Amino acid sequence: MNTERDSETTFEEDSQPNDEVVPYSDDETEDELEDQEPAVEPEQNRVNREAEENREPFRKDCTWQVKANDRNFHEQPQFMNTKFLCIKESKYANNAIKTYKYNALTFLPMNLFEQFKRAANFYFLVLLILQAIPQITTLAWYTTLVPLLVVLGITAIKDLVDDVARHKMDNEINNRTCEVIKDGRFKIAKWKEIQVGDVIRLKKNDFIPADILLLSSSEPNSLCYVETAELDGETNLKFKMALEATHQYLQNENSLATFDGFIECEEPNNRLDKFTGTLFWRKTSFPLDADKILLRGCVIRNTDFCHGLVIFAGADTKIMKNSGKTRFKRTKIDYLMNYMVYTIFVVLILLSAGLAIGHAYWEAQVGNFSWYLYDGEDATPSYRGFLNFWGYIIVLNTLVPISLYVSVEVIRLGQSYFINWDLQMYYPEKDTPAKARTTTLNEQLGQIHYVFSDKTGTLTQNIMTFKKCCINGQIYGDHRDASQHNHSKIEQVDFSWNMYADGKLAFYDHYLIEQIQSGKEPEVRQFFFLLAVCHTVMVDRFDSQLNYQAASPDEGALVNAARNFGFAFLARTQNTITISELGTERTYNVLAILDFNSDRKRMSIIVRTPEGNIKLYCKGADTVIYERLHRMNPTKQETQDALDIFASETLRTLCLCYKEIEEKEFEEWNKKFMAASIASSNRDEALDKVYEEIEKDLILLGATAIEDKLQDGVPETISKLAKADIKIWVLTGDKKETAENIGFACELLTEDTTICYGEDINALLHTRMENQRNRGGVYAKFVPQVHEPFFPSGGNRALIITGSWLNEILLEKKTKKSNILKLKFPRTEEERRMRTQSKRRLEAKKEQQQQNFVDLACECSAVICCRVTPKQKAMVVDLVKRYKKAITLAIGDGANDVNMIKTAHIGVGISGQEGMQAVMSSDYSFAQFRYLQRLLLVHGRWSYIRMCKFLRYFFYKNFAFTLVHFWYSFFNGYSAQTAYEDWFITLYNVLYSSLPVLLMGLLDQDVSDKLSLRFPGLYVVGQRDLLFNYRRFFVSLLHGILTSMILFFIPFGAYLQTVGQDGEAPSDYQSFAVTIASALIITVNFQIGLDTSYWTFVNAFSIFGSIALYFGIMFDFHSAGIHVLFPSAFQFTGTASNALRQPYIWLTIILTVAVCLLPVVAVRFLSMTIWPSESDKIQKHRKRLKAEEQWQRRQQVLRRGVSTRRSAYAFSHQRGYADLISSGRSIRKKRSPLDAVIADGTAEYRRTVES
């Protein structure tokens, strides 16, 4: 029992989750995670372990082998996998990307196969075969063939157009070019021709074609700057650096062509932030990590050229591994529609069976005894009944609407074009229209319950702007003139006096400029000097233009702000930094850079001024700066008040401070600093401890306030979606403080919101699990489950949880595999049974915990998950899909959102500056988050309403049409004779009743787009499935049944005993068929007029045009001329002209139509009068509503000094470039001889990796 208990994952872990770090990577092997070794080792395992240790060591996690410049190496038998039977292919993927489905040879067979997998299409194929059997057929073959060919043809053309677009996209990517070493020199090659082991050359602004090992570059120490926007949505540059040995040796074409390095590394996986491998070259091994790998999808920036060795290609690259599995998405209505078609199949079989039995009985009682009915065949009644069963399957086949699917596709295609053409979703700044990338999900946009959104680049612009600051207790940044008077309208500050100003900063406080230029308060100048000197930004100068490269957008914004205010960072070397102070260049010696990390939440720099003074400048989060301030700081409280104001305005803040250091104090500290810098173990901890000693007794200068600029209209969009009962969850890799800050900025969170964190809900879930366990037992399954809320009713709650806590709560934490080897001999049956039971208990426990978490999270008005991996984003979406059965939408802009986008029912890509990876995987795309409200509340709701109306009407008109045959059977001996002419049956769904219903499905709208946005509550009908469900389906069927009864029995009664005005009886079969058909066409077309809410000329023309078309075609088909040409196909010669010249027939038709439609009008009137829907009420008052003022965003009340939350601090999640600067690796220097590098062993490389 102890063993079983220990094997289960418990809630109490040895270490608490860390909110600051992203949890383990998605494919991380269990061997990489820490765990405790067992105290006692079984004897048998000890023997097995010793036997294993005697074998040749082999790293199980490094089985991917790459040989440079040797393509034949990767074609060896050990690298070949069996694909099919004896066909083998290399395990190394080529670099071609394939997203298309068909080629010229496979299109026709594959497309037909896919189409005939649809039940309705296959059914009609079987029906066509049955109609070819003379003994069975009751209808001409063309009645089925024509509609089937139309359906198959339209669908095939649509699929062909889609696949041609995929071919073009694939060719565009695969035919990009780069330089590859072939035959000893660089040659231009297409991306699809690149293979693992190739050495390639990339130039500035090139996309990286595969995952490559950086060998060398044009920059000092072979640095290479890359933009990773395609991967993570971040536009700030990141640097990679080659090994010292490859940097020294592999610079020219000849050396690269003779490079024969051998790499052993991990198998392809989706871990963007990790890489483990070893390069074996020149009898030396060099460790490889992620800092030396350039990933496919990134772009080379600020680097003239670089060389690399292809490690992973094509489908094996990390960006492709992160794409997730492509899922075939279908809407909720699709599934419901299929079940309804199956229901109709069952009804069809039951009706046919019943009528066949009736025919067998009638043959036995009447047919066999009526000499005038003898047909020359002596078949038994039961056999005749069997044949009639198939006859009725053919006659009643229109119960299953063959044109339903193609009509749905046409409507969806049209709705997709409306989205593409919507100018209100067009973003002119980047010439980006909205794009429906799929045509099969439009109506699902009207049923969304949950929206899962990325933060960076989706809610925000990923542009940091310097907005305000507090210096010496005084707040700057409001609209005021140089005399300190506030103005609501004032021109922005003119920075033309500053030669280094970039002209991009919009600032309106002229008083701050006055303070800087006058120098009355030295703290103001010192404030901006600190911003110019305390950072790890690197600079390039081109034609006197400064180009900054920052580790984070925040830091870049601060340095740019200092530059505009007159303190421009100009240049740096390993030991100096040059600043232009109001036009005067001064160079400072950099004595130490104390870099930022997520634990320190601050960075410092120690410089020696030209006068010889030593000063420390520090910036960081207010929580850590205030702990280290000198007791005598007069502006401490004023700055804290300013921080509260900035926090209430959702600005990202940093506190700035400094101190002067005595020479002797610095020398003592520097000895400790140098010792910690070369420590062989726990170097980071040792450095942090030394930093603490110097970063104390600081003097507060003030605080900065940066705006992480939201996209336009984000708060309004979130507010309207909330009113539509759509819940917003934000899933981001950003740190907790930043995510929380954005939550307040976009009004997802308010000051009244009670925020729960991971540790809070962990305790709640632990208690709930214990209660559930206590209630469990033998009789647990017989006790009905009672939903108990986690929180008391009332109150506004939000959940903010990090990726580490998410793994903890959802029992996703991985444990290390035991180093004890498994027993080699087979386990006993008892052991297998116990192991299986233990595994089932664990799975049940995990499933219960996940369901509890989803229930708890869904009780919150907002959920923010931060520091989550791409896989965790997809997992959260999948949990809500699985346990809430809710329709989900995911929206993002980077490659790290692709998995989430593919997992959700609807995926939306933001097509902005962050690349196109998310867009390529999405179902819909546009440029701004605010367009989401129009996509859902207008296009989504309209599409849902149109599709529901279309389906209800379609089922109605087909039942009204087909069941006339059923009533007619009672009067024709159940002989499967049709009640209509064959050509009428053929053209009914194709011509006579198709256009009005298609136009209703395309154009109808209950209220205008403006009213749809003004009243988001209208959206809930789709979420609750109110307009199309089984109840509505059966109401439509009942309506169709009643209509078919009226259509048959009123003309039947009128024809029963009658004489025409000319003395002739018009009660022949053909005249009866024409009368019913005419009444049917008028009824179903007028019925759609009653269903139409939005009348246009096109709708009216289609309704009356369909009726006119029916009469025109009928008179042509009943003419003598066409009968002479095709006597066997057109047998109703003269029927129409003979029947319809009788007023009695017209009166019968009018009476039939009136009885069909008047009850519908009465019911509609009563329902709109007594039980009006929200839509009905708005339609009634739409003129008054149009005149009213539009909805406006509520004004946020600013409460100074009472904010209970912390502002996010403006720093990156990662270290800056401090180590790069202080080591001098970014500075050009004379190269040392290669022999000296090799002789130095691997010590240098180990130091590089550790740092």
GROMACS .gro file of C-alpha atoms in nm, residues 869-1073:
model
  205
  869THR     CA    1   0.388   2.770  -2.258
  870PRO     CA    2   0.220   2.721  -2.599
  871LYS     CA    3   0.119   2.371  -2.496
  872GLN     CA    4  -0.041   2.499  -2.175
  873LYS     CA    5  -0.241   2.753  -2.373
  874ALA     CA    6  -0.383   2.471  -2.584
  875MET     CA    7  -0.442   2.259  -2.272
  876VAL     CA    8  -0.652   2.531  -2.105
  877VAL     CA    9  -0.863   2.569  -2.420
  878ASP     CA   10  -0.908   2.194  -2.442
  879LEU     CA   11  -1.014   2.169  -2.076
  880VAL     CA   12  -1.294   2.421  -2.125
  881LYS     CA   13  -1.404   2.244  -2.445
  882ARG     CA   14  -1.403   1.908  -2.274
  883TYR     CA   15  -1.566   1.986  -1.940
  884LYS     CA   16  -1.794   2.278  -2.027
  885LYS     CA   17  -1.900   2.160  -2.376
  886ALA     CA   18  -1.875   2.526  -2.468
  887ILE     CA   19  -1.789   2.684  -2.803
  888THR     CA   20  -1.444   2.845  -2.780
  889LEU     CA   21  -1.252   3.105  -2.980
  890ALA     CA   22  -0.877   3.163  -2.955
  891ILE     CA   23  -0.710   3.479  -3.084
  892GLY     CA   24  -0.337   3.542  -3.109
  893ASP     CA   25  -0.062   3.682  -3.326
  894GLY     CA   26   0.252   3.469  -3.286
  895ALA     CA   27   0.376   3.116  -3.344
  896ASN     CA   28   0.336   3.050  -2.972
  897ASP     CA   29  -0.041   3.093  -3.022
  898VAL     CA   30  -0.073   2.847  -3.312
  899ASN     CA   31  -0.144   2.543  -3.095
  900MET     CA   32  -0.415   2.731  -2.907
  901ILE     CA   33  -0.566   2.862  -3.231
  902LYS     CA   34  -0.584   2.511  -3.375
  903THR     CA   35  -0.730   2.363  -3.057
  904ALA     CA   36  -1.021   2.607  -3.023
  905HIS     CA   37  -1.341   2.568  -3.223
  906ILE     CA   38  -1.260   2.899  -3.395
  907GLY     CA   39  -0.906   3.034  -3.441
  908VAL     CA   40  -0.844   3.402  -3.514
  909GLY     CA   41  -0.506   3.543  -3.617
  910ILE     CA   42  -0.401   3.903  -3.574
  911SER     CA   43  -0.215   4.004  -3.889
  912GLY     CA   44   0.021   4.271  -3.759
  913GLN     CA   45   0.392   4.337  -3.728
  914GLU     CA   46   0.451   4.009  -3.546
  915GLY     CA   47   0.460   3.787  -3.852
  916MET     CA   48   0.207   3.562  -4.022
  917GLN     CA   49   0.249   3.230  -3.843
  918ALA     CA   50  -0.073   3.264  -3.641
  919VAL     CA   51  -0.262   3.396  -3.943
  920MET     CA   52  -0.156   3.097  -4.155
  921SER     CA   53  -0.306   2.859  -3.898
  922SER     CA   54  -0.620   3.061  -3.827
  923ASP     CA   55  -0.976   3.038  -3.952
  924TYR     CA   56  -1.024   3.416  -3.958
  925SER     CA   57  -0.776   3.701  -3.952
  926PHE     CA   58  -0.778   4.079  -3.917
  927ALA     CA   59  -0.542   4.352  -3.802
  928GLN     CA   60  -0.691   4.476  -3.473
  929PHE     CA   61  -0.848   4.310  -3.170
  930ARG     CA   62  -1.140   4.556  -3.176
  931TYR     CA   63  -1.270   4.398  -3.497
  932LEU     CA   64  -1.355   4.088  -3.293
  933GLN     CA   65  -1.677   4.250  -3.166
  934ARG     CA   66  -1.797   4.307  -3.522
  935LEU     CA   67  -1.695   3.958  -3.629
  936LEU     CA   68  -1.897   3.799  -3.347
  937LEU     CA   69  -2.182   4.039  -3.269
  938VAL     CA   70  -2.262   4.127  -3.631
  939HIS     CA   71  -2.130   3.869  -3.878
  940GLY     CA   72  -2.143   3.579  -3.632
  941ARG     CA   73  -2.494   3.653  -3.509
  942TRP     CA   74  -2.628   3.722  -3.857
  943SER     CA   75  -2.469   3.403  -3.992
  944TYR     CA   76  -2.620   3.198  -3.711
  945ILE     CA   77  -2.969   3.346  -3.758
  946ARG     CA   78  -2.953   3.306  -4.136
  947MET     CA   79  -2.834   2.946  -4.119
  948CYS     CA   80  -3.103   2.853  -3.865
  949LYS     CA   81  -3.377   3.014  -4.071
  950PHE     CA   82  -3.244   2.846  -4.384
  951LEU     CA   83  -3.236   2.499  -4.228
  952ARG     CA   84  -3.580   2.526  -4.068
  953TYR     CA   85  -3.731   2.641  -4.396
  954PHE     CA   86  -3.540   2.385  -4.602
  955PHE     CA   87  -3.668   2.092  -4.397
  956TYR     CA   88  -4.019   2.240  -4.405
  957LYS     CA   89  -4.036   2.285  -4.782
  958ASN     CA   90  -3.900   1.936  -4.850
  959PHE     CA   91  -4.147   1.767  -4.616
  960ALA     CA   92  -4.434   1.974  -4.758
  961PHE     CA   93  -4.325   1.869  -5.109
  962THR     CA   94  -4.252   1.500  -5.049
  963LEU     CA   95  -4.528   1.389  -4.812
  964VAL     CA   96  -4.795   1.466  -5.073
  965HIS     CA   97  -4.682   1.131  -5.222
  966PHE     CA   98  -4.757   0.970  -4.885
  967TRP     CA   99  -5.118   1.096  -4.873
  968TYR     CA  100  -5.165   1.010  -5.239
  969SER     CA  101  -5.062   0.647  -5.166
  970PHE     CA  102  -5.382   0.584  -4.973
  971PHE     CA  103  -5.578   0.643  -5.293
  972ASN     CA  104  -5.360   0.463  -5.550
  973GLY     CA  105  -5.323   0.123  -5.391
  974TYR     CA  106  -4.986   0.210  -5.236
  975SER     CA  107  -4.842   0.162  -5.583
  976ALA     CA  108  -4.555   0.415  -5.549
  977GLN     CA  109  -4.708   0.634  -5.818
  978THR     CA  110  -4.586   0.994  -5.798
  979ALA     CA  111  -4.819   1.284  -5.733
  980TYR     CA  112  -4.622   1.518  -5.961
  981GLU     CA  113  -4.470   1.523  -6.303
  982ASP     CA  114  -4.114   1.385  -6.313
  983TRP     CA  115  -3.963   1.710  -6.438
  984PHE     CA  116  -4.126   1.903  -6.156
  985ILE     CA  117  -3.962   1.664  -5.905
  986THR     CA  118  -3.627   1.715  -6.080
  987LEU     CA  119  -3.640   2.094  -6.080
  988TYR     CA  120  -3.819   2.165  -5.751
  989ASN     CA  121  -3.505   2.193  -5.537
  990VAL     CA  122  -3.280   2.306  -5.822
  991LEU     CA  123  -3.483   2.594  -5.971
  992TYR     CA  124  -3.831   2.649  -5.830
  993SER     CA  125  -3.751   2.695  -5.460
  994SER     CA  126  -3.375   2.737  -5.437
  995LEU     CA  127  -3.304   3.106  -5.501
  996PRO     CA  128  -3.530   3.268  -5.235
  997VAL     CA  129  -3.398   3.046  -4.957
  998LEU     CA  130  -3.037   3.102  -5.066
  999LEU     CA  131  -3.088   3.479  -5.063
 1000MET     CA  132  -3.248   3.463  -4.720
 1001GLY     CA  133  -2.947   3.265  -4.599
 1002LEU     CA  134  -2.717   3.530  -4.745
 1003LEU     CA  135  -2.892   3.863  -4.686
 1004ASP     CA  136  -3.145   3.836  -4.405
 1005GLN     CA  137  -3.091   4.034  -4.085
 1006ASP     CA  138  -3.327   4.087  -3.793
 1007VAL     CA  139  -3.167   4.418  -3.682
 1008SER     CA  140  -2.899   4.639  -3.836
 1009ASP     CA  141  -2.529   4.607  -3.764
 1010LYS     CA  142  -2.530   4.923  -3.549
 1011LEU     CA  143  -2.814   4.792  -3.334
 1012SER     CA  144  -2.644   4.453  -3.310
 1013LEU     CA  145  -2.338   4.625  -3.161
 1014ARG     CA  146  -2.549   4.853  -2.943
 1015PHE     CA  147  -2.743   4.563  -2.790
 1016PRO     CA  148  -2.491   4.280  -2.734
 1017GLY     CA  149  -2.755   4.089  -2.535
 1018LEU     CA  150  -2.907   3.982  -2.866
 1019TYR     CA  151  -2.611   3.746  -2.905
 1020VAL     CA  152  -2.727   3.500  -2.637
 1021VAL     CA  153  -2.978   3.324  -2.866
 1022GLY     CA  154  -2.687   3.156  -3.044
 1023GLN     CA  155  -2.512   3.056  -2.723
 1024ARG     CA  156  -2.830   2.887  -2.598
 1025ASP     CA  157  -2.908   2.718  -2.934
 1026LEU     CA  158  -3.255   2.875  -2.933
 1027LEU     CA  159  -3.307   2.905  -3.308
 1028PHE     CA  160  -3.216   2.557  -3.426
 1029ASN     CA  161  -3.245   2.244  -3.216
 1030TYR     CA  162  -3.441   1.920  -3.218
 1031ARG     CA  163  -3.753   2.095  -3.095
 1032ARG     CA  164  -3.736   2.349  -3.377
 1033PHE     CA  165  -3.660   2.068  -3.621
 1034PHE     CA  166  -3.971   1.871  -3.526
 1035VAL     CA  167  -4.183   2.189  -3.537
 1036SER     CA  168  -4.059   2.240  -3.897
 1037LEU     CA  169  -4.141   1.877  -3.979
 1038LEU     CA  170  -4.488   1.911  -3.827
 1039HIS     CA  171  -4.541   2.232  -4.025
 1040GLY     CA  172  -4.434   2.049  -4.340
 1041ILE     CA  173  -4.664   1.755  -4.266
 1042LEU     CA  174  -4.967   1.980  -4.211
 1043THR     CA  175  -4.888   2.180  -4.525
 1044SER     CA  176  -4.862   1.857  -4.730
 1045MET     CA  177  -5.202   1.743  -4.596
 1046ILE     CA  178  -5.362   2.073  -4.694
 1047LEU     CA  179  -5.190   2.068  -5.035
 1048PHE     CA  180  -5.328   1.721  -5.108
 1049PHE     CA  181  -5.671   1.705  -4.945
 1050ILE     CA  182  -5.816   2.044  -5.049
 1051PRO     CA  183  -5.751   1.982  -5.422
 1052PHE     CA  184  -5.857   1.619  -5.371
 1053GLY     CA  185  -6.187   1.730  -5.224
 1054ALA     CA  186  -6.231   1.992  -5.494
 1055TYR     CA  187  -6.167   1.732  -5.767
 1056LEU     CA  188  -6.376   1.458  -5.609
 1057GLN     CA  189  -6.714   1.542  -5.766
 1058THR     CA  190  -6.688   1.833  -6.001
 1059VAL     CA  191  -6.760   1.940  -6.356
 1060GLY     CA  192  -6.586   2.224  -6.532
 1061GLN     CA  193  -6.767   2.522  -6.681
 1062ASP     CA  194  -6.731   2.364  -7.024
 1063GLY     CA  195  -6.899   2.048  -6.907
 1064GLU     CA  196  -6.576   1.853  -6.887
 1065ALA     CA  197  -6.449   1.698  -6.566
 1066PRO     CA  198  -6.103   1.849  -6.476
 1067SER     CA  199  -6.038   1.568  -6.231
 1068ASP     CA  200  -5.783   1.376  -6.432
 1069TYR     CA  201  -5.450   1.277  -6.273
 1070GLN     CA  202  -5.236   1.523  -6.472
 1071SER     CA  203  -5.456   1.825  -6.395
 1072PHE     CA  204  -5.456   1.720  -6.027
 1073ALA     CA  205  -5.071   1.706  -6.030
   0.00000   0.00000   0.00000
